[in-house]
Tab-separated table of C-alpha atoms in Angstrom:
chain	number	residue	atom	x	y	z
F	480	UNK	CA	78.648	55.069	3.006
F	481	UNK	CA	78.543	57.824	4.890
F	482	UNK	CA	82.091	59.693	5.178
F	483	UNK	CA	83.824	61.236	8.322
F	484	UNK	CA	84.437	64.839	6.795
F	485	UNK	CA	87.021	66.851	8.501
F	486	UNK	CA	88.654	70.265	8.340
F	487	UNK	CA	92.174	71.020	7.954
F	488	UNK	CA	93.580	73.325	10.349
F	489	UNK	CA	93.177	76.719	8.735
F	490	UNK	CA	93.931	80.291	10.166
F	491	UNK	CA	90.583	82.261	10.108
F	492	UNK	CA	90.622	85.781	10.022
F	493	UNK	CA	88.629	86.981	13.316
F	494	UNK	CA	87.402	91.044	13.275
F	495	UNK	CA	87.123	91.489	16.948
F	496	UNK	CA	84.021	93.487	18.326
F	497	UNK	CA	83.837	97.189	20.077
F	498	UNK	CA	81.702	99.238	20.484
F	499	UNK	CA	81.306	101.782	17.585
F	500	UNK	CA	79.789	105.333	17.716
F	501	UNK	CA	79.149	108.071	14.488
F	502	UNK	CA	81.027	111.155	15.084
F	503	UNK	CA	79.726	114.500	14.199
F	504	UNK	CA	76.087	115.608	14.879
F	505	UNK	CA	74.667	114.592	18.336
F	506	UNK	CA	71.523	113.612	15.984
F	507	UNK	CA	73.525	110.742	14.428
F	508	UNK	CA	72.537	107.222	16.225
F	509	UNK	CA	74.905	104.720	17.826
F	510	UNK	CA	76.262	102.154	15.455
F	511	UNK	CA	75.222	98.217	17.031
F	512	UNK	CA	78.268	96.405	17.954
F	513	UNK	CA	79.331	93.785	14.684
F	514	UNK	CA	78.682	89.745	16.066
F	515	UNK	CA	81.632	88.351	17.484
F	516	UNK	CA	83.133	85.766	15.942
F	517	UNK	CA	85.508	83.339	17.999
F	518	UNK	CA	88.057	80.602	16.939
F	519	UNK	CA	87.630	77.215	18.502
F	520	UNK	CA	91.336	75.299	18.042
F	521	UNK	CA	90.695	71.775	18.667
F	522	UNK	CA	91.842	68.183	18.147
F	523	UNK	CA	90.867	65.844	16.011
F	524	UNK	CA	87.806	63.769	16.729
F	525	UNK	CA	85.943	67.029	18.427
F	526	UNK	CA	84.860	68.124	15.058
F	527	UNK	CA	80.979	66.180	15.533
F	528	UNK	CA	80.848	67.559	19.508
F	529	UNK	CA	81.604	70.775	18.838
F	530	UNK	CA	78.870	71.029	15.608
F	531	UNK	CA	76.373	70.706	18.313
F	532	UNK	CA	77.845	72.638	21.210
F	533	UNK	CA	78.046	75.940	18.902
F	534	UNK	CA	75.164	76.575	17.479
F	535	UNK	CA	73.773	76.119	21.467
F	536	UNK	CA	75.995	78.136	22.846
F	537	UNK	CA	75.668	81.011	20.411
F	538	UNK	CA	71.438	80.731	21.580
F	539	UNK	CA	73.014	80.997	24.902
F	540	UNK	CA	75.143	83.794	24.833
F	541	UNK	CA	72.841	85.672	22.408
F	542	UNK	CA	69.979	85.295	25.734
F	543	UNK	CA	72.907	86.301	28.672
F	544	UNK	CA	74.962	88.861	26.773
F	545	UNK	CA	72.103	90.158	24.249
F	546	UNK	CA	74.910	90.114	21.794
F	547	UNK	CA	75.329	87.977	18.507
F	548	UNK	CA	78.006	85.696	18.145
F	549	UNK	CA	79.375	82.905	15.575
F	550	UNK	CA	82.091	80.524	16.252
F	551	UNK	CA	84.697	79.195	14.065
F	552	UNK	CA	86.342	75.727	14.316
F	553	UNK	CA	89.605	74.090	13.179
F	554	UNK	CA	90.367	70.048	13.857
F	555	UNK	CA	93.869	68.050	13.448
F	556	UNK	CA	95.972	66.198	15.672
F	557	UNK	CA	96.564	68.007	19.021
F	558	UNK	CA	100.182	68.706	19.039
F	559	UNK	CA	99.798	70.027	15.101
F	560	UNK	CA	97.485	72.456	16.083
F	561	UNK	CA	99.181	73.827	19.382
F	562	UNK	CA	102.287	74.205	17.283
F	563	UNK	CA	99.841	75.902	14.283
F	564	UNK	CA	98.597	78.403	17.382
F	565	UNK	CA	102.621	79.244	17.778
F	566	UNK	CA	103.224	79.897	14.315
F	567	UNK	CA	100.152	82.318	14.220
F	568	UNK	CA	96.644	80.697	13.888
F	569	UNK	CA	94.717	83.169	15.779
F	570	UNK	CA	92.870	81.150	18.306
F	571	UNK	CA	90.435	82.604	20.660
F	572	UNK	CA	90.241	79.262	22.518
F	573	UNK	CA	91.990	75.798	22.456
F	574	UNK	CA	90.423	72.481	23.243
F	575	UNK	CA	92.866	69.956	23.054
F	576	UNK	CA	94.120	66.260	23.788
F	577	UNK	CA	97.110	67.061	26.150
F	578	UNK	CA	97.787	69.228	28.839
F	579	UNK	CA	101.340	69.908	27.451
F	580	UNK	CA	100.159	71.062	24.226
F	581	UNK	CA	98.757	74.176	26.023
F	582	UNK	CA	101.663	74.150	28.334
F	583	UNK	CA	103.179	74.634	25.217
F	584	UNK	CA	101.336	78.165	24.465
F	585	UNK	CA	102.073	79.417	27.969
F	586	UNK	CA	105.865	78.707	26.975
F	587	UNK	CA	105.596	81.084	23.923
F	588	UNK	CA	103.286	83.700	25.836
F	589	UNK	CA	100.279	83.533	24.457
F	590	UNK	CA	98.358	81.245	27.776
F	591	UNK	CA	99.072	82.326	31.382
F	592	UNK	CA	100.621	79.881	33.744
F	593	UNK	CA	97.555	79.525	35.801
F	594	UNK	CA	95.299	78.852	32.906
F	595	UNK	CA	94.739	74.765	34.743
F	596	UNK	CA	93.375	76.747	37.898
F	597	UNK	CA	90.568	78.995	35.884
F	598	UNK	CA	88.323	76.139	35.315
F	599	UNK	CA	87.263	72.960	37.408
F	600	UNK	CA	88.637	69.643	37.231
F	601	UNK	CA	91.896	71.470	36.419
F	602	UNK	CA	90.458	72.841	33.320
F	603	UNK	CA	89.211	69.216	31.842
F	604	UNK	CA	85.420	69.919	31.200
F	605	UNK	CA	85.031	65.659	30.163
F	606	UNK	CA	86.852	62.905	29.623
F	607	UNK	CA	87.830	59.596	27.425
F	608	UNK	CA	89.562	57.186	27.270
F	609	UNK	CA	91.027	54.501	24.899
F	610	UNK	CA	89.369	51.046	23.097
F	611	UNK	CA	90.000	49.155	19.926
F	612	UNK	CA	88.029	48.552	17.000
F	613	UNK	CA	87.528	45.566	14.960
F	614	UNK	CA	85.881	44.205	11.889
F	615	UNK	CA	82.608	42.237	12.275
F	616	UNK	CA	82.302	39.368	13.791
F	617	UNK	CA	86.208	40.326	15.565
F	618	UNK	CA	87.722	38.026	13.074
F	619	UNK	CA	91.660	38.125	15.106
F	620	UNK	CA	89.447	37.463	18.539
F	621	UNK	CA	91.094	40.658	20.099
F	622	UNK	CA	90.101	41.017	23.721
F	623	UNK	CA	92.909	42.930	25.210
F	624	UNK	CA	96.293	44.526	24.967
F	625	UNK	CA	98.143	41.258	24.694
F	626	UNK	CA	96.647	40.472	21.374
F	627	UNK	CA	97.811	43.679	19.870
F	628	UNK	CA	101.652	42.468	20.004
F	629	UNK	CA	100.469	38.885	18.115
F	630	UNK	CA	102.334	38.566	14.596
F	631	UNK	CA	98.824	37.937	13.029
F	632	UNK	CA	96.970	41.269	13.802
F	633	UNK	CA	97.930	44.787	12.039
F	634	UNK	CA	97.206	47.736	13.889
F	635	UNK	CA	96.456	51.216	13.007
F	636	UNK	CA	96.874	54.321	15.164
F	637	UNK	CA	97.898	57.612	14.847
F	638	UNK	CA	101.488	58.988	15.530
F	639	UNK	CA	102.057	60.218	18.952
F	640	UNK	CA	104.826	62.541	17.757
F	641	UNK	CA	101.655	64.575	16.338
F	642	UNK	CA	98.476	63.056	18.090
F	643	UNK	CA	97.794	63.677	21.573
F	644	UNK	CA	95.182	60.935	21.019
F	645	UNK	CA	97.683	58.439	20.470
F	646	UNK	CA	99.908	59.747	23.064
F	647	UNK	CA	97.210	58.224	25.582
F	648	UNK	CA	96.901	55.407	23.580
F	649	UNK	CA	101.152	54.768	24.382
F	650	UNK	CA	100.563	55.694	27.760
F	651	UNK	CA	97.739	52.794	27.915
F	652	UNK	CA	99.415	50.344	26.224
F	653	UNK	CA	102.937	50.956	28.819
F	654	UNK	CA	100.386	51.239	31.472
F	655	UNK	CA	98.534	47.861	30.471
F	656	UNK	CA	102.264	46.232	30.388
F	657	UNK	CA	103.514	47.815	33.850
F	658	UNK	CA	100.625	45.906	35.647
F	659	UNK	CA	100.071	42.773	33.814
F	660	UNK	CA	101.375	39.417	35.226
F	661	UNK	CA	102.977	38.855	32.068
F	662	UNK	CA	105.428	42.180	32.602
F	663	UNK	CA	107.572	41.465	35.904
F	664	UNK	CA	110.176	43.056	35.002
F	665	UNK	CA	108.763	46.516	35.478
F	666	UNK	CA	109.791	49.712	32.904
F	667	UNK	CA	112.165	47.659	30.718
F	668	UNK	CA	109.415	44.859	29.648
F	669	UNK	CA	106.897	47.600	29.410
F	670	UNK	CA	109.308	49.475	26.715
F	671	UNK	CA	109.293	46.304	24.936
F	672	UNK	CA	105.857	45.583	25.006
F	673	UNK	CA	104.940	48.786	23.275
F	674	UNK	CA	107.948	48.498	20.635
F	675	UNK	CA	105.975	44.618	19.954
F	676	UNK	CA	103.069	47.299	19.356
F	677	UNK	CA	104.288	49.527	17.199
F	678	UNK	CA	105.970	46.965	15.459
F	679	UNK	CA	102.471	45.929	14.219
F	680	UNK	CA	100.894	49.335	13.424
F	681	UNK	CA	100.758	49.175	9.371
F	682	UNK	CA	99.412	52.789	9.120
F	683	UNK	CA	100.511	55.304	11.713
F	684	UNK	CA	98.465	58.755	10.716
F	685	UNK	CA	99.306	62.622	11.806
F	686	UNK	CA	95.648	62.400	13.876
F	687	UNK	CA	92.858	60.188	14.970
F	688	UNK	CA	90.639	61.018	11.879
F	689	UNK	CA	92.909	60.378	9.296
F	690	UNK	CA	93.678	56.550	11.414
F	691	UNK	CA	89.797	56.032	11.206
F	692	UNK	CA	89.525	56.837	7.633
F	693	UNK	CA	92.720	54.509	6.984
F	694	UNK	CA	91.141	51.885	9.373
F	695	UNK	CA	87.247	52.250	7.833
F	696	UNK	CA	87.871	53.343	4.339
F	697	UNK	CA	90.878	52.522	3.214
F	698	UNK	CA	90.655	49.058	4.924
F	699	UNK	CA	94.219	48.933	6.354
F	700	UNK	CA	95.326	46.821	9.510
F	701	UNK	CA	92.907	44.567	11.982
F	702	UNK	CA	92.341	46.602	15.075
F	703	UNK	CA	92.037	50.420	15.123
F	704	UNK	CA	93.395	52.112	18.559
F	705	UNK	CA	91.768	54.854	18.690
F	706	UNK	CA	89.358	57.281	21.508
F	707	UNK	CA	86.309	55.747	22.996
F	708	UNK	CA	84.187	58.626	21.226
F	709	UNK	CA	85.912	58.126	17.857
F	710	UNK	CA	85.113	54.588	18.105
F	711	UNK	CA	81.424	55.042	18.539
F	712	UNK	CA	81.746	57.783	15.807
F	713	UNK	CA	82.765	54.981	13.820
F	714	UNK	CA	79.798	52.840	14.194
F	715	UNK	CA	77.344	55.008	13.385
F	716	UNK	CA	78.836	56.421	10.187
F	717	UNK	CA	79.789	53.108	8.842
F	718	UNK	CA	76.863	51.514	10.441
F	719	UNK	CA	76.879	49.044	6.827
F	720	UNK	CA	80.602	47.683	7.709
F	721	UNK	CA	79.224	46.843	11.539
F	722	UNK	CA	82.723	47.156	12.967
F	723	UNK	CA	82.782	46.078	16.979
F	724	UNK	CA	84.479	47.848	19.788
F	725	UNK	CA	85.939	46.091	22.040
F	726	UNK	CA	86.733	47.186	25.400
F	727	UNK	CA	90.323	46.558	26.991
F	728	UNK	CA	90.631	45.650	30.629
F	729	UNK	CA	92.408	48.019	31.682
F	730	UNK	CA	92.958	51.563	29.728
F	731	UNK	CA	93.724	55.171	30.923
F	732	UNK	CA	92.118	57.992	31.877
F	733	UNK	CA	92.219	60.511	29.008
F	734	UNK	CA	91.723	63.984	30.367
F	735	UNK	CA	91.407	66.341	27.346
F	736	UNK	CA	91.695	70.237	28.043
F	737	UNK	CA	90.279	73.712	27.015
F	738	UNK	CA	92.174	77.444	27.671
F	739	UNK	CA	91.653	80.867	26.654
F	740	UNK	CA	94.465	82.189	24.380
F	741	UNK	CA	94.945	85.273	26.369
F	742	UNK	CA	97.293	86.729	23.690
F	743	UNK	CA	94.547	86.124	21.201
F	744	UNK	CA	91.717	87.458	22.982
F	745	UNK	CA	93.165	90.532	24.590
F	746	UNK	CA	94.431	91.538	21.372
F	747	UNK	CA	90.686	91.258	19.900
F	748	UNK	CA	88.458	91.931	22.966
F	749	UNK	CA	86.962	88.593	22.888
F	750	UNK	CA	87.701	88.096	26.363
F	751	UNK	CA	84.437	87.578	27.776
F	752	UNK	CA	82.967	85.937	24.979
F	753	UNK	CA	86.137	83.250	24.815
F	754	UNK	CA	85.465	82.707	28.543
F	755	UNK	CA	82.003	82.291	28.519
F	756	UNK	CA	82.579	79.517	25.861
F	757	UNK	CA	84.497	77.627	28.144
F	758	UNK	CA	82.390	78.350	30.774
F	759	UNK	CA	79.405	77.236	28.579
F	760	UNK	CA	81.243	73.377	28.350
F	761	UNK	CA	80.567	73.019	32.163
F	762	UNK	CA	76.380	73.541	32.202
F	763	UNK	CA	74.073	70.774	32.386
F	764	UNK	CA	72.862	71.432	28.783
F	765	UNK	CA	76.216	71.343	27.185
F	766	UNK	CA	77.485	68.272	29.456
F	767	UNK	CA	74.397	66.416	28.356
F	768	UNK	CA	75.383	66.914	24.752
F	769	UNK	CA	79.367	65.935	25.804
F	770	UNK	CA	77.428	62.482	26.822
F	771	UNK	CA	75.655	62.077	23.636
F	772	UNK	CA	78.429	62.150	21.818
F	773	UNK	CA	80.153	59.624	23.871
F	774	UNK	CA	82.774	61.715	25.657
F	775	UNK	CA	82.705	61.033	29.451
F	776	UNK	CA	80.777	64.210	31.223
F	777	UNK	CA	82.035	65.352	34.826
F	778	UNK	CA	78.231	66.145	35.924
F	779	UNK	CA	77.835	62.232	37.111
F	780	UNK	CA	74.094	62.699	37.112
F	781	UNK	CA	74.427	63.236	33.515
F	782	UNK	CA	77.158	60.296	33.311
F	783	UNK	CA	74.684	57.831	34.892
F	784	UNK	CA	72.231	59.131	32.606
F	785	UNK	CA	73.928	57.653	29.550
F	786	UNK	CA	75.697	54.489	31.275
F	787	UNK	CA	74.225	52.116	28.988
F	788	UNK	CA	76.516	53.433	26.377
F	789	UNK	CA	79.359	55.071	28.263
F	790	UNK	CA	79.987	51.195	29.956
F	791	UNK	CA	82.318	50.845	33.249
F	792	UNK	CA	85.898	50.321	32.221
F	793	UNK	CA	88.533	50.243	34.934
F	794	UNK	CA	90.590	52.946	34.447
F	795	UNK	CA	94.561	54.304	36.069
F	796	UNK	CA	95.486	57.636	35.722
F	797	UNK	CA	98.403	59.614	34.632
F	798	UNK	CA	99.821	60.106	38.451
F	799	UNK	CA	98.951	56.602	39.222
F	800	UNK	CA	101.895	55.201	36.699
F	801	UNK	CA	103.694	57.897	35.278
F	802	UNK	CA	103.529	60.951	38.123
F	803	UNK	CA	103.021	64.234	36.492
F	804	UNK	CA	102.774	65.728	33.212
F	805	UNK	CA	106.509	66.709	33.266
F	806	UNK	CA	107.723	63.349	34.150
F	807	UNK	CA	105.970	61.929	31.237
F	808	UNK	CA	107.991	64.488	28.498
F	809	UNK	CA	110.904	64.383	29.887
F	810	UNK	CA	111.454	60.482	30.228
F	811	UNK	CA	108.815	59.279	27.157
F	812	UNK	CA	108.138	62.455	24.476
F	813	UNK	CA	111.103	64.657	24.802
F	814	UNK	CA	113.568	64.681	21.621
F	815	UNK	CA	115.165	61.202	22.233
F	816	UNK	CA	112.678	59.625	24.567
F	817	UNK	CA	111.601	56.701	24.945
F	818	UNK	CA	109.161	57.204	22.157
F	819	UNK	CA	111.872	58.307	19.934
F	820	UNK	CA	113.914	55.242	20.818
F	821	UNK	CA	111.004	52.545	20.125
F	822	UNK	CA	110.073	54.580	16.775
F	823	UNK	CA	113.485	54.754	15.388
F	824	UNK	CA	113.820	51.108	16.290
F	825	UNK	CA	110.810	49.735	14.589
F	826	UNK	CA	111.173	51.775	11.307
F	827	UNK	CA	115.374	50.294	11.301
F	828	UNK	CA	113.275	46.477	11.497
């Protein structure tokens, strides 16, 4: 069996690059700027995507910038390592599951306000989205949401207190529930439809990676909830357990997020290379590799390009249920939301 390996988040120690000239004799030759090196503070299932963006993007800076470069990475659950960025892991960039985990740098100073309006698609370079897996031969027949909440099937998914993956994977589920037939009575029959699910999660993990390894290895719980591109991670490093994904009917649009650390950056003068990183995500040659491993590229020639495996699902968005970002802490993740309140309740049952 092949393994999912994965690295814990770890501070790096990053020398920044300037230029460097010998004093004394005017005889004495410049000194070549040291490579760059740049920190690349990301979420969990990224760890696969980003082994084959760097080593393409270092060819391509080395060809712009004529300057040598190495980048760094460091994977865990998205809120984890936004909070590891506060408490001083000295990230050049972050790529990450929410858009409130980097709101959460700008509130400590170390991402400007604006940082959604420096890139397109509000900063978003691809997105996901959320399915299920299941053992061979779907043994609990789960085809949708509904038969997560059944007494029979065990579910494992990571905690959204620490996972920005399984935050989207709430906001599906309450999403699924708000427009269902089944849920007439609006906000209050969603709330209980997601306690039902997280009344039948048997291992709830800090991040997506550790859920898979519970899921494939450990061989806890029926149906994994988990990222589209995890899921097809899944399958082809366990390709001997042939576990199935099955595809909700309705999920959410998962819109994952990249900034510069400015703090970070300015401190170092890895400005431009940290921004041409970013800017790197956007190019045909890095979305095509986004596609192959089974994130959702914006360039829709490349999309259509790989829609055999990246299949139509219908999809809502955040506005569509929940209205903005801030709306969705302050009434679901804030200290005593709504996520607090079906967490506390399950673990009292």
């Amino acid at each position: 069996m092949k393994s999912l390996h994965f690295l814990l988040p770890t501070a790096f120690l990053v020398v920044s690059s300037s230029s460097l000239f010998a004093g004394g004799s005017e005889s004495q030759t410049p000194v070549q700027p040291e490579a760059q090196k740049i920190l690349n503070v990301s979420y969990d299932p990224t760890r696969e995507l980003f082994e084959q963006i760097n080593p393409k993007f270092v060819e391509h800076f080395k060809k712009s910038q004529q300057l040598d470069i190495s980048v760094d990475q460091s994977h865990g659950g998205s809120g984890k390592q936004a909070q590891a960025v506060v408490d001083g892991l000295q990230a050049d960039v972050v790529t990450l599951a929410l858009a409130p985990d980097v709101d959460l740098l700008v509130e400590n100073q170390l991402v400007s306000e604006d940082w959604q309006q420096k890139l397109p698609f509000n900063s978003a370079p691809y997105t996901s989205t959320i399915v299920f897996v299941v053992r061979s031969g779907n043994p609990k027949a789960v085809a949708d949401w509904s038969d997560l909440v059944r007494s029979d099937v065990g579910l494992v998914t990571p905690n959204p207190r620490t996972s920005g993956g399984a935050r989207w994977s709430y906001l599906a589920a309450w999403g699924y529930a708000l427009q269902s037939g089944e849920q007439a009575d609006g906000e209050a029959a969603a709330k209980e439809f997601v306690r039902k699910l997280y009344d039948r999660v048997v291992a709830l993990d800090s991040g997506a990676r550790d859920a898979t390894i519970s899921f494939a290895e450990k061989n806890k719980g029926d149906v994994l909830i988990t990222w589209e591109n995890e899921a097809y991670q899944i399958l082809e490093s366990y390709p001997e357990s042939k576990f199935e994904i099955v595809l909700p009917s309705v999920s959410i649009l998962a819109e994952p997020v990249v900034a510069v650390v400015d703090r970070v950056v300015d401190a170092r003068g890895t400005r431009e290379a940290a921004t041409a990183y970013l800017n790197y995500l956007y190019t045909e040659e890095a979305q095509d590799i986004i596609a192959q491993n089974h994130f959702r590229p914006r360039d829709e020639k490349i999309l259509k390009k790989y829609e055999d495996s990246l299949k139509p699902i219908s999809l809502f968005n955040l506005e569509q249920k929940f209205g903005s970002w801030a709306d969705v802490q302050n009434a679901h993740f804030a200290e005593g939301g709504t996520l607090d309140q079906i967490l506390d309740d399950v673990s009292r049952d």
